[in-house]
Amino acid sequence: MPQAIYSEDVHVGDAMPVLVKAPIDKVQLVRYAGASGDFNPLHFDPEHAKAVGLEGTIAHGMLIMGFVGQAMTNWIPKKYIRKFGVRFADMTKPGDVVTVTGSVKEKIGKRIVCDLAAKNQDGKLLIVGSFEAELPSR
């Protein structure tokens, strides 16, 4: 659970803590398929993925979005989050190391607006997004 964070302590330009996830592996993809109910073979069957024109399997987009949400709520308790949205920019592949970053782009009173990004180990943008939070005062 994140430590208490107050409006007075957050400023435009502040970076949220970086989250780096272990390399995506097949076991994780199969587990996520079971948890989410998304059994599309693109996520665990390399031959199927190649048959539809991909180089191999790809991670579930919502798994990567979950990593972004994890990074966000590791910093800001979820009870303060008011909006959260992302745009998927590219596919995540097995073996990719996903790094999530973000920073405060706007502050109005106690409300902050933060940009978010998830990139792989080569710097390829996987997800871009933002969130808004209403922080408490001291």
CSV table of N, CA, C and O in Angstrom, one decimal:
chain,number,residue,atom,x,y,z
A,1,MET,N,0.8,-1.2,0.0
A,1,MET,CA,0.0,0.0,0.0
A,1,MET,C,0.9,1.2,0.0
A,1,MET,O,1.9,1.3,0.7
A,2,PRO,N,0.6,2.2,-0.8
A,2,PRO,CA,1.4,3.4,-0.9
A,2,PRO,C,1.3,4.2,0.4
A,2,PRO,O,0.4,4.2,1.2
A,3,GLN,N,2.4,5.0,0.7
A,3,GLN,CA,2.4,5.9,1.8
A,3,GLN,C,1.5,7.0,1.6
A,3,GLN,O,1.1,7.3,0.5
A,4,ALA,N,1.1,7.7,2.7
A,4,ALA,CA,0.2,8.9,2.5
A,4,ALA,C,0.9,9.9,1.6
A,4,ALA,O,2.1,10.1,1.7
A,5,ILE,N,0.1,10.5,0.8
A,5,ILE,CA,0.6,11.6,-0.1
A,5,ILE,C,-0.3,12.7,0.0
A,5,ILE,O,-1.5,12.5,0.0
A,6,TYR,N,0.2,13.9,0.1
A,6,TYR,CA,-0.6,15.1,0.2
A,6,TYR,C,-0.4,16.1,-0.9
A,6,TYR,O,0.7,16.2,-1.5
A,7,SER,N,-1.5,16.8,-1.2
A,7,SER,CA,-1.4,17.8,-2.3
A,7,SER,C,-0.3,18.8,-2.1
A,7,SER,O,0.4,19.1,-3.2
A,8,GLU,N,0.1,19.2,-0.9
A,8,GLU,CA,1.1,20.1,-0.7
A,8,GLU,C,2.5,19.6,-1.1
A,8,GLU,O,3.4,20.3,-1.3
A,9,ASP,N,2.6,18.3,-1.2
A,9,ASP,CA,3.9,17.6,-1.5
A,9,ASP,C,4.1,17.3,-3.0
A,9,ASP,O,5.2,16.8,-3.3
A,10,VAL,N,3.1,17.6,-3.8
A,10,VAL,CA,3.2,17.2,-5.2
A,10,VAL,C,3.2,18.5,-6.1
A,10,VAL,O,2.4,19.4,-5.8
A,11,HIS,N,4.1,18.5,-7.0
A,11,HIS,CA,4.3,19.7,-7.9
A,11,HIS,C,4.4,19.3,-9.3
A,11,HIS,O,4.8,18.2,-9.7
A,12,VAL,N,4.0,20.3,-10.2
A,12,VAL,CA,4.2,20.1,-11.7
A,12,VAL,C,5.6,19.7,-12.0
A,12,VAL,O,6.6,20.3,-11.4
A,13,GLY,N,5.8,18.7,-12.7
A,13,GLY,CA,7.1,18.2,-13.1
A,13,GLY,C,7.6,17.0,-12.3
A,13,GLY,O,8.6,16.3,-12.6
A,14,ASP,N,7.0,16.8,-11.1
A,14,ASP,CA,7.4,15.7,-10.3
A,14,ASP,C,7.2,14.4,-11.0
A,14,ASP,O,6.2,14.2,-11.7
A,15,ALA,N,8.1,13.5,-10.9
A,15,ALA,CA,8.0,12.1,-11.5
A,15,ALA,C,7.5,11.2,-10.4
A,15,ALA,O,7.8,11.2,-9.3
A,16,MET,N,6.6,10.3,-10.9
A,16,MET,CA,6.2,9.2,-10.0
A,16,MET,C,7.2,8.1,-10.0
A,16,MET,O,8.1,8.1,-10.9
A,17,PRO,N,7.2,7.3,-9.0
A,17,PRO,CA,8.2,6.2,-9.0
A,17,PRO,C,8.1,5.3,-10.2
A,17,PRO,O,7.0,5.0,-10.6
A,18,VAL,N,9.3,4.9,-10.7
A,18,VAL,CA,9.3,4.1,-11.9
A,18,VAL,C,9.0,2.6,-11.5
A,18,VAL,O,9.5,2.2,-10.4
A,19,LEU,N,8.2,1.9,-12.3
A,19,LEU,CA,8.0,0.5,-12.1
A,19,LEU,C,8.6,-0.3,-13.2
A,19,LEU,O,8.3,0.0,-14.4
A,20,VAL,N,9.4,-1.2,-12.9
A,20,VAL,CA,10.0,-2.1,-13.9
A,20,VAL,C,9.6,-3.5,-13.7
A,20,VAL,O,9.8,-4.1,-12.6
A,21,LYS,N,8.9,-4.2,-14.7
A,21,LYS,CA,8.4,-5.5,-14.5
A,21,LYS,C,9.4,-6.5,-15.1
A,21,LYS,O,10.1,-6.2,-16.0
A,22,ALA,N,9.4,-7.7,-14.5
A,22,ALA,CA,10.2,-8.8,-15.0
A,22,ALA,C,9.9,-9.1,-16.5
A,22,ALA,O,8.7,-8.8,-16.9
A,23,PRO,N,10.8,-9.7,-17.2
A,23,PRO,CA,10.4,-10.1,-18.6
A,23,PRO,C,9.1,-10.9,-18.7
A,23,PRO,O,8.9,-11.8,-17.9
A,24,ILE,N,8.3,-10.5,-19.7
A,24,ILE,CA,7.0,-11.2,-19.9
A,24,ILE,C,7.4,-12.7,-20.4
A,24,ILE,O,8.3,-12.8,-21.2
A,25,ASP,N,6.7,-13.6,-19.8
A,25,ASP,CA,7.0,-15.0,-20.2
A,25,ASP,C,5.7,-15.7,-20.4
A,25,ASP,O,4.6,-15.2,-20.1
A,26,LYS,N,5.8,-16.9,-21.1
A,26,LYS,CA,4.6,-17.7,-21.5
A,26,LYS,C,3.7,-18.0,-20.3
A,26,LYS,O,2.5,-18.0,-20.4
A,27,VAL,N,4.3,-18.4,-19.2
A,27,VAL,CA,3.5,-18.7,-18.0
A,27,VAL,C,2.7,-17.6,-17.5
A,27,VAL,O,1.5,-17.7,-17.2
A,28,GLN,N,3.2,-16.4,-17.5
A,28,GLN,CA,2.5,-15.2,-17.2
A,28,GLN,C,1.3,-15.0,-18.1
A,28,GLN,O,0.2,-14.6,-17.7
A,29,LEU,N,1.5,-15.2,-19.4
A,29,LEU,CA,0.5,-15.0,-20.4
A,29,LEU,C,-0.7,-16.0,-20.2
A,29,LEU,O,-1.8,-15.7,-20.3
A,30,VAL,N,-0.3,-17.2,-19.9
A,30,VAL,CA,-1.3,-18.3,-19.7
A,30,VAL,C,-2.1,-18.0,-18.4
A,30,VAL,O,-3.3,-18.1,-18.4
A,31,ARG,N,-1.4,-17.6,-17.4
A,31,ARG,CA,-2.1,-17.2,-16.1
A,31,ARG,C,-3.0,-16.0,-16.3
A,31,ARG,O,-4.1,-16.0,-15.8
A,32,TYR,N,-2.6,-15.0,-17.1
A,32,TYR,CA,-3.4,-13.9,-17.3
A,32,TYR,C,-4.6,-14.3,-18.1
A,32,TYR,O,-5.7,-13.8,-17.9
A,33,ALA,N,-4.4,-15.2,-19.1
A,33,ALA,CA,-5.6,-15.6,-19.9
A,33,ALA,C,-6.6,-16.3,-19.0
A,33,ALA,O,-7.8,-16.0,-19.1
A,34,GLY,N,-6.2,-17.1,-18.0
A,34,GLY,CA,-7.1,-17.7,-17.1
A,34,GLY,C,-7.8,-16.7,-16.2
A,34,GLY,O,-9.0,-16.8,-16.0
A,35,ALA,N,-7.1,-15.7,-15.7
A,35,ALA,CA,-7.6,-14.7,-14.8
A,35,ALA,C,-8.6,-13.8,-15.6
A,35,ALA,O,-9.6,-13.4,-15.0
A,36,SER,N,-8.3,-13.5,-16.8
A,36,SER,CA,-9.1,-12.5,-17.5
A,36,SER,C,-10.2,-13.2,-18.4
A,36,SER,O,-11.2,-12.5,-18.8
A,37,GLY,N,-10.0,-14.5,-18.7
A,37,GLY,CA,-11.0,-15.1,-19.6
A,37,GLY,C,-10.7,-14.9,-21.0
A,37,GLY,O,-11.4,-15.3,-21.9
A,38,ASP,N,-9.5,-14.2,-21.3
A,38,ASP,CA,-9.1,-13.9,-22.7
A,38,ASP,C,-8.2,-15.0,-23.2
A,38,ASP,O,-7.0,-15.0,-23.0
A,39,PHE,N,-8.8,-16.0,-23.8
A,39,PHE,CA,-8.0,-17.2,-24.3
A,39,PHE,C,-7.7,-17.1,-25.8
A,39,PHE,O,-7.5,-18.1,-26.5
A,40,ASN,N,-7.6,-15.9,-26.3
A,40,ASN,CA,-7.2,-15.7,-27.7
A,40,ASN,C,-5.8,-16.4,-27.9
A,40,ASN,O,-4.9,-16.0,-27.2
A,41,PRO,N,-5.7,-17.3,-28.9
A,41,PRO,CA,-4.4,-18.0,-29.1
A,41,PRO,C,-3.3,-17.1,-29.5
A,41,PRO,O,-2.1,-17.5,-29.4
A,42,LEU,N,-3.5,-15.8,-29.8
A,42,LEU,CA,-2.5,-14.9,-30.2
A,42,LEU,C,-1.5,-14.7,-29.0
A,42,LEU,O,-0.4,-14.3,-29.1
A,43,HIS,N,-2.1,-15.0,-27.8
A,43,HIS,CA,-1.3,-14.7,-26.6
A,43,HIS,C,-0.5,-15.9,-26.0
A,43,HIS,O,0.3,-15.8,-25.2
A,44,PHE,N,-0.7,-17.1,-26.6
A,44,PHE,CA,0.0,-18.3,-26.1
A,44,PHE,C,0.4,-19.3,-27.1
A,44,PHE,O,1.1,-20.3,-26.8
A,45,ASP,N,-0.1,-19.2,-28.4
A,45,ASP,CA,0.2,-20.2,-29.4
A,45,ASP,C,1.0,-19.5,-30.6
A,45,ASP,O,0.4,-18.9,-31.4
A,46,PRO,N,2.3,-19.7,-30.6
A,46,PRO,CA,3.2,-19.1,-31.6
A,46,PRO,C,2.8,-19.4,-33.0
A,46,PRO,O,2.8,-18.6,-33.9
A,47,GLU,N,2.3,-20.6,-33.3
A,47,GLU,CA,2.0,-21.0,-34.6
A,47,GLU,C,0.7,-20.3,-35.1
A,47,GLU,O,0.6,-19.8,-36.2
A,48,HIS,N,-0.2,-20.1,-34.2
A,48,HIS,CA,-1.4,-19.3,-34.5
A,48,HIS,C,-1.1,-17.9,-34.8
A,48,HIS,O,-1.6,-17.3,-35.8
A,49,ALA,N,-0.2,-17.3,-33.9
A,49,ALA,CA,0.2,-15.9,-34.1
A,49,ALA,C,0.9,-15.7,-35.5
A,49,ALA,O,0.6,-14.8,-36.2
A,50,LYS,N,1.7,-16.7,-35.8
A,50,LYS,CA,2.4,-16.6,-37.1
A,50,LYS,C,1.4,-16.7,-38.3
A,50,LYS,O,1.6,-16.0,-39.3
A,51,ALA,N,0.4,-17.6,-38.1
A,51,ALA,CA,-0.6,-17.8,-39.2
A,51,ALA,C,-1.4,-16.5,-39.5
A,51,ALA,O,-1.9,-16.4,-40.6
A,52,VAL,N,-1.5,-15.6,-38.5
A,52,VAL,CA,-2.2,-14.4,-38.7
A,52,VAL,C,-1.3,-13.2,-39.0
A,52,VAL,O,-1.8,-12.1,-39.0
A,53,GLY,N,0.0,-13.5,-39.3
A,53,GLY,CA,0.9,-12.4,-39.7
A,53,GLY,C,1.8,-11.8,-38.7
A,53,GLY,O,2.5,-10.9,-39.0
A,54,LEU,N,1.8,-12.3,-37.4
A,54,LEU,CA,2.6,-11.8,-36.4
A,54,LEU,C,3.9,-12.6,-36.4
A,54,LEU,O,4.0,-13.7,-36.9
A,55,GLU,N,4.9,-12.0,-35.7
A,55,GLU,CA,6.2,-12.7,-35.6
A,55,GLU,C,6.1,-13.8,-34.6
A,55,GLU,O,6.9,-14.8,-34.6
A,56,GLY,N,5.2,-13.7,-33.6
A,56,GLY,CA,5.0,-14.7,-32.6
A,56,GLY,C,3.9,-14.2,-31.7
A,56,GLY,O,3.2,-13.2,-32.0
A,57,THR,N,3.8,-14.8,-30.5
A,57,THR,CA,2.8,-14.4,-29.6
A,57,THR,C,3.0,-12.9,-29.0
A,57,THR,O,4.1,-12.4,-29.1
A,58,ILE,N,1.9,-12.4,-28.6
A,58,ILE,CA,1.9,-11.0,-28.0
A,58,ILE,C,1.2,-11.1,-26.6
A,58,ILE,O,0.4,-11.9,-26.4
A,59,ALA,N,1.6,-10.1,-25.8
A,59,ALA,CA,1.0,-10.0,-24.5
A,59,ALA,C,-0.4,-9.4,-24.6
A,59,ALA,O,-0.7,-8.7,-25.5
A,60,HIS,N,-1.3,-9.7,-23.7
A,60,HIS,CA,-2.6,-9.1,-23.6
A,60,HIS,C,-2.4,-7.6,-23.3
A,60,HIS,O,-1.6,-7.2,-22.4
A,61,GLY,N,-3.0,-6.7,-24.1
A,61,GLY,CA,-2.9,-5.3,-23.9
A,61,GLY,C,-3.4,-4.9,-22.5
A,61,GLY,O,-2.8,-4.1,-21.8
A,62,MET,N,-4.4,-5.6,-22.0
A,62,MET,CA,-4.9,-5.3,-20.7
A,62,MET,C,-4.0,-5.7,-19.5
A,62,MET,O,-4.0,-5.1,-18.5
A,63,LEU,N,-3.1,-6.7,-19.8
A,63,LEU,CA,-2.1,-7.0,-18.8
A,63,LEU,C,-1.1,-5.8,-18.7
A,63,LEU,O,-0.8,-5.4,-17.6
A,64,ILE,N,-0.7,-5.3,-19.8
A,64,ILE,CA,0.2,-4.1,-19.8
A,64,ILE,C,-0.5,-2.9,-19.2
A,64,ILE,O,0.1,-2.2,-18.4
A,65,MET,N,-1.7,-2.7,-19.5
A,65,MET,CA,-2.5,-1.6,-18.9
A,65,MET,C,-2.5,-1.8,-17.3
A,65,MET,O,-2.5,-0.9,-16.6
A,66,GLY,N,-2.6,-3.1,-16.9
A,66,GLY,CA,-2.6,-3.4,-15.5
A,66,GLY,C,-1.3,-3.0,-14.8
A,66,GLY,O,-1.3,-2.5,-13.7
A,67,PHE,N,-0.2,-3.2,-15.6
A,67,PHE,CA,1.1,-2.8,-15.1
A,67,PHE,C,1.1,-1.2,-14.8
A,67,PHE,O,1.6,-0.7,-13.8
A,68,VAL,N,0.5,-0.5,-15.8
A,68,VAL,CA,0.5,0.9,-15.7
A,68,VAL,C,-0.4,1.3,-14.5
A,68,VAL,O,0.0,2.2,-13.7
A,69,GLY,N,-1.5,0.7,-14.3
A,69,GLY,CA,-2.3,0.9,-13.1
A,69,GLY,C,-1.6,0.6,-11.8
A,69,GLY,O,-1.8,1.3,-10.8
A,70,GLN,N,-0.8,-0.5,-11.8
A,70,GLN,CA,-0.1,-0.9,-10.7
A,70,GLN,C,0.9,0.3,-10.3
A,70,GLN,O,1.1,0.6,-9.1
A,71,ALA,N,1.6,0.8,-11.3
A,71,ALA,CA,2.6,1.8,-11.1
A,71,ALA,C,1.9,3.1,-10.5
A,71,ALA,O,2.4,3.7,-9.5
A,72,MET,N,0.8,3.4,-11.1
A,72,MET,CA,0.0,4.6,-10.6
A,72,MET,C,-0.4,4.4,-9.2
A,72,MET,O,-0.2,5.3,-8.3
A,73,THR,N,-1.0,3.2,-8.8
A,73,THR,CA,-1.5,3.1,-7.5
A,73,THR,C,-0.4,2.7,-6.5
A,73,THR,O,-0.7,2.7,-5.2
A,74,ASN,N,0.8,2.3,-6.9
A,74,ASN,CA,1.9,2.2,-6.0
A,74,ASN,C,2.3,3.6,-5.4
A,74,ASN,O,2.8,3.7,-4.4
A,75,TRP,N,2.0,4.6,-6.2
A,75,TRP,CA,2.3,6.0,-5.8
A,75,TRP,C,1.1,6.7,-5.2
A,75,TRP,O,1.3,7.3,-4.1
A,76,ILE,N,0.0,6.7,-5.8
A,76,ILE,CA,-1.2,7.4,-5.4
A,76,ILE,C,-2.3,6.3,-5.0
A,76,ILE,O,-2.6,5.5,-5.8
A,77,PRO,N,-2.7,6.3,-3.7
A,77,PRO,CA,-3.7,5.4,-3.3
A,77,PRO,C,-5.0,5.4,-4.2
A,77,PRO,O,-5.4,6.5,-4.6
A,78,LYS,N,-5.5,4.3,-4.6
A,78,LYS,CA,-6.6,4.2,-5.6
A,78,LYS,C,-7.8,5.0,-5.2
A,78,LYS,O,-8.6,5.5,-6.0
A,79,LYS,N,-8.0,5.2,-3.9
A,79,LYS,CA,-9.2,6.0,-3.5
A,79,LYS,C,-9.1,7.5,-3.9
A,79,LYS,O,-10.2,8.1,-3.9
A,80,TYR,N,-8.0,7.9,-4.3
A,80,TYR,CA,-7.8,9.3,-4.8
A,80,TYR,C,-7.9,9.4,-6.3
A,80,TYR,O,-7.9,10.5,-6.8
A,81,ILE,N,-7.8,8.3,-7.0
A,81,ILE,CA,-7.8,8.4,-8.5
A,81,ILE,C,-9.3,8.7,-9.0
A,81,ILE,O,-10.2,8.1,-8.5
A,82,ARG,N,-9.3,9.7,-9.9
A,82,ARG,CA,-10.6,10.1,-10.4
A,82,ARG,C,-10.8,9.7,-11.9
A,82,ARG,O,-11.9,9.4,-12.3
A,83,LYS,N,-9.7,9.6,-12.6
A,83,LYS,CA,-9.8,9.2,-14.0
A,83,LYS,C,-8.5,8.5,-14.4
A,83,LYS,O,-7.5,8.8,-13.8
A,84,PHE,N,-8.6,7.5,-15.3
A,84,PHE,CA,-7.5,6.8,-15.8
A,84,PHE,C,-7.8,6.3,-17.2
A,84,PHE,O,-8.8,5.7,-17.4
A,85,GLY,N,-6.9,6.6,-18.1
A,85,GLY,CA,-7.1,6.2,-19.5
A,85,GLY,C,-5.8,6.0,-20.2
A,85,GLY,O,-4.8,6.6,-19.8
A,86,VAL,N,-5.8,5.1,-21.2
A,86,VAL,CA,-4.6,4.8,-21.9
A,86,VAL,C,-4.9,4.6,-23.4
A,86,VAL,O,-6.1,4.4,-23.8
A,87,ARG,N,-3.9,4.7,-24.2
A,87,ARG,CA,-4.0,4.4,-25.6
A,87,ARG,C,-2.9,3.4,-25.9
A,87,ARG,O,-1.7,3.6,-25.5
A,88,PHE,N,-3.2,2.3,-26.5
A,88,PHE,CA,-2.2,1.2,-26.9
A,88,PHE,C,-1.4,1.7,-28.1
A,88,PHE,O,-2.0,2.0,-29.1
A,89,ALA,N,-0.1,1.7,-28.0
A,89,ALA,CA,0.7,2.3,-29.0
A,89,ALA,C,1.4,1.2,-29.8
A,89,ALA,O,1.7,1.3,-31.0
A,90,ASP,N,1.7,0.0,-29.2
A,90,ASP,CA,2.4,-1.0,-29.9
A,90,ASP,C,2.2,-2.3,-29.1
A,90,ASP,O,1.8,-2.3,-27.9
A,91,MET,N,2.6,-3.4,-29.7
A,91,MET,CA,2.5,-4.7,-29.1
A,91,MET,C,3.6,-5.1,-28.1
A,91,MET,O,4.8,-4.7,-28.4
A,92,THR,N,3.3,-5.8,-27.1
A,92,THR,CA,4.3,-6.3,-26.1
A,92,THR,C,4.5,-7.7,-26.4
A,92,THR,O,3.6,-8.5,-26.6
A,93,LYS,N,5.8,-8.1,-26.5
A,93,LYS,CA,6.1,-9.5,-26.8
A,93,LYS,C,6.7,-10.2,-25.6
A,93,LYS,O,7.3,-9.6,-24.7
A,94,PRO,N,6.6,-11.6,-25.6
A,94,PRO,CA,7.3,-12.3,-24.6
A,94,PRO,C,8.8,-11.9,-24.6
A,94,PRO,O,9.4,-11.7,-25.6
A,95,GLY,N,9.4,-11.8,-23.4
A,95,GLY,CA,10.8,-11.4,-23.2
A,95,GLY,C,10.9,-9.9,-23.0
A,95,GLY,O,11.9,-9.4,-22.5
A,96,ASP,N,9.9,-9.1,-23.3
A,96,ASP,CA,10.0,-7.7,-23.1
A,96,ASP,C,10.0,-7.4,-21.6
A,96,ASP,O,9.2,-8.0,-20.8
A,97,VAL,N,10.8,-6.4,-21.3
A,97,VAL,CA,10.8,-5.8,-19.9
A,97,VAL,C,10.0,-4.5,-20.0
A,97,VAL,O,10.4,-3.6,-20.8
A,98,VAL,N,9.0,-4.4,-19.3
A,98,VAL,CA,8.1,-3.2,-19.3
A,98,VAL,C,8.5,-2.3,-18.2
A,98,VAL,O,8.5,-2.7,-17.0
A,99,THR,N,8.7,-1.0,-18.6
A,99,THR,CA,9.0,0.0,-17.6
A,99,THR,C,7.9,1.1,-17.7
A,99,THR,O,7.6,1.6,-18.8
A,100,VAL,N,7.4,1.4,-16.6
A,100,VAL,CA,6.3,2.4,-16.5
A,100,VAL,C,6.8,3.7,-15.8
A,100,VAL,O,7.4,3.6,-14.7
A,101,THR,N,6.6,4.8,-16.5
A,101,THR,CA,7.0,6.1,-15.9
A,101,THR,C,5.8,7.1,-16.0
A,101,THR,O,4.8,6.8,-16.7
A,102,GLY,N,5.9,8.1,-15.3
A,102,GLY,CA,4.9,9.2,-15.3
A,102,GLY,C,5.3,10.4,-14.6
A,102,GLY,O,6.3,10.4,-13.8
A,103,SER,N,4.6,11.5,-14.9
A,103,SER,CA,5.0,12.8,-14.2
A,103,SER,C,3.7,13.7,-14.1
A,103,SER,O,2.8,13.5,-14.9
A,104,VAL,N,3.8,14.6,-13.2
A,104,VAL,CA,2.7,15.5,-13.0
A,104,VAL,C,2.8,16.6,-14.1
A,104,VAL,O,3.8,17.3,-14.2
A,105,LYS,N,1.8,16.7,-14.9
A,105,LYS,CA,1.8,17.8,-15.9
A,105,LYS,C,0.9,19.0,-15.6
A,105,LYS,O,1.1,20.0,-16.2
A,106,GLU,N,0.0,18.8,-14.6
A,106,GLU,CA,-0.8,19.9,-14.3
A,106,GLU,C,-1.3,19.8,-12.8
A,106,GLU,O,-1.5,18.6,-12.3
A,107,LYS,N,-1.5,20.9,-12.1
A,107,LYS,CA,-2.0,20.9,-10.8
A,107,LYS,C,-2.9,22.0,-10.6
A,107,LYS,O,-2.5,23.2,-10.8
A,108,ILE,N,-4.2,21.7,-10.2
A,108,ILE,CA,-5.2,22.8,-10.0
A,108,ILE,C,-5.8,22.5,-8.6
A,108,ILE,O,-6.5,21.5,-8.4
A,109,GLY,N,-5.4,23.3,-7.6
A,109,GLY,CA,-5.8,23.1,-6.3
A,109,GLY,C,-5.2,21.7,-5.8
A,109,GLY,O,-4.0,21.5,-5.8
A,110,LYS,N,-6.1,20.8,-5.4
A,110,LYS,CA,-5.7,19.5,-4.9
A,110,LYS,C,-5.7,18.5,-6.0
A,110,LYS,O,-5.3,17.3,-5.8
A,111,ARG,N,-6.2,18.8,-7.2
A,111,ARG,CA,-6.3,17.9,-8.3
A,111,ARG,C,-5.0,17.9,-9.1
A,111,ARG,O,-4.5,19.0,-9.5
A,112,ILE,N,-4.4,16.7,-9.4
A,112,ILE,CA,-3.3,16.6,-10.2
A,112,ILE,C,-3.6,15.8,-11.5
A,112,ILE,O,-4.5,14.9,-11.5
A,113,VAL,N,-3.0,16.1,-12.6
A,113,VAL,CA,-3.1,15.4,-13.8
A,113,VAL,C,-1.7,14.9,-14.2
A,113,VAL,O,-0.8,15.7,-14.2
A,114,CYS,N,-1.6,13.6,-14.4
A,114,CYS,CA,-0.3,13.0,-14.7
A,114,CYS,C,-0.3,12.3,-16.0
A,114,CYS,O,-1.3,11.6,-16.4
A,115,ASP,N,0.8,12.4,-16.7
A,115,ASP,CA,1.1,11.6,-17.9
A,115,ASP,C,1.7,10.3,-17.5
A,115,ASP,O,2.4,10.2,-16.5
A,116,LEU,N,1.4,9.3,-18.3
A,116,LEU,CA,1.9,7.9,-18.1
A,116,LEU,C,2.5,7.4,-19.4
A,116,LEU,O,2.0,7.7,-20.5
A,117,ALA,N,3.5,6.5,-19.3
A,117,ALA,CA,4.0,5.8,-20.4
A,117,ALA,C,4.5,4.4,-20.0
A,117,ALA,O,5.1,4.3,-18.9
A,118,ALA,N,4.4,3.5,-20.9
A,118,ALA,CA,5.0,2.2,-20.7
A,118,ALA,C,5.8,1.9,-21.9
A,118,ALA,O,5.3,2.0,-23.0
A,119,LYS,N,7.1,1.5,-21.7
A,119,LYS,CA,8.0,1.3,-22.8
A,119,LYS,C,8.7,-0.1,-22.6
A,119,LYS,O,8.8,-0.5,-21.4
A,120,ASN,N,9.2,-0.7,-23.6
A,120,ASN,CA,9.9,-1.9,-23.5
A,120,ASN,C,11.4,-1.6,-23.3
A,120,ASN,O,11.8,-0.4,-23.3
A,121,GLN,N,12.2,-2.6,-23.2
A,121,GLN,CA,13.7,-2.4,-23.0
A,121,GLN,C,14.4,-1.7,-24.1
A,121,GLN,O,15.5,-1.2,-23.9
A,122,ASP,N,13.8,-1.6,-25.3
A,122,ASP,CA,14.4,-0.9,-26.4
A,122,ASP,C,13.9,0.5,-26.5
A,122,ASP,O,14.2,1.3,-27.4
A,123,GLY,N,13.0,0.9,-25.5
A,123,GLY,CA,12.5,2.3,-25.6
A,123,GLY,C,11.2,2.4,-26.4
A,123,GLY,O,10.7,3.5,-26.6
A,124,LYS,N,10.7,1.3,-27.0
A,124,LYS,CA,9.5,1.3,-27.8
A,124,LYS,C,8.3,1.6,-26.9
A,124,LYS,O,8.1,1.0,-25.9
A,125,LEU,N,7.5,2.6,-27.3
A,125,LEU,CA,6.4,3.0,-26.5
A,125,LEU,C,5.3,2.0,-26.7
A,125,LEU,O,4.9,1.7,-27.9
A,126,LEU,N,4.8,1.4,-25.6
A,126,LEU,CA,3.8,0.4,-25.7
A,126,LEU,C,2.4,1.0,-25.3
A,126,LEU,O,1.4,0.6,-25.9
A,127,ILE,N,2.4,1.9,-24.3
A,127,ILE,CA,1.1,2.5,-23.9
A,127,ILE,C,1.5,3.9,-23.5
A,127,ILE,O,2.5,4.2,-22.9
A,128,VAL,N,0.5,4.8,-23.9
A,128,VAL,CA,0.6,6.2,-23.4
A,128,VAL,C,-0.7,6.5,-22.7
A,128,VAL,O,-1.8,6.0,-23.1
A,129,GLY,N,-0.7,7.3,-21.6
A,129,GLY,CA,-1.9,7.5,-20.9
A,129,GLY,C,-1.8,8.6,-19.9
A,129,GLY,O,-0.8,9.4,-19.9
A,130,SER,N,-2.9,8.7,-19.1
A,130,SER,CA,-2.9,9.8,-18.1
A,130,SER,C,-3.9,9.4,-17.0
A,130,SER,O,-4.7,8.5,-17.2
A,131,PHE,N,-3.7,10.1,-15.9
A,131,PHE,CA,-4.7,9.9,-14.8
A,131,PHE,C,-4.8,11.2,-14.1
A,131,PHE,O,-4.0,12.1,-14.2
A,132,GLU,N,-6.0,11.3,-13.4
A,132,GLU,CA,-6.3,12.5,-12.5
A,132,GLU,C,-6.5,12.0,-11.1
A,132,GLU,O,-7.1,10.9,-11.0
A,133,ALA,N,-6.0,12.7,-10.2
A,133,ALA,CA,-6.3,12.3,-8.8
A,133,ALA,C,-6.6,13.6,-8.0
A,133,ALA,O,-6.1,14.7,-8.3
A,134,GLU,N,-7.4,13.4,-7.0
A,134,GLU,CA,-7.8,14.5,-6.0
A,134,GLU,C,-7.1,14.1,-4.7
A,134,GLU,O,-7.5,13.1,-4.0
A,135,LEU,N,-6.0,14.8,-4.4
A,135,LEU,CA,-5.2,14.5,-3.2
A,135,LEU,C,-5.8,15.2,-1.9
A,135,LEU,O,-6.3,16.3,-2.0
A,136,PRO,N,-5.6,14.6,-0.8
A,136,PRO,CA,-6.0,15.3,0.5
A,136,PRO,C,-4.9,16.3,0.8
A,136,PRO,O,-3.8,16.3,0.4
A,137,SER,N,-5.4,17.2,1.7
A,137,SER,CA,-4.5,18.2,2.3
A,137,SER,C,-4.0,17.7,3.6
A,137,SER,O,-4.6,16.9,4.3
A,138,ARG,N,-2.9,18.3,4.1
A,138,ARG,CA,-2.4,18.0,5.4
A,138,ARG,C,-3.3,18.5,6.5
A,138,ARG,O,-4.0,19.4,6.4
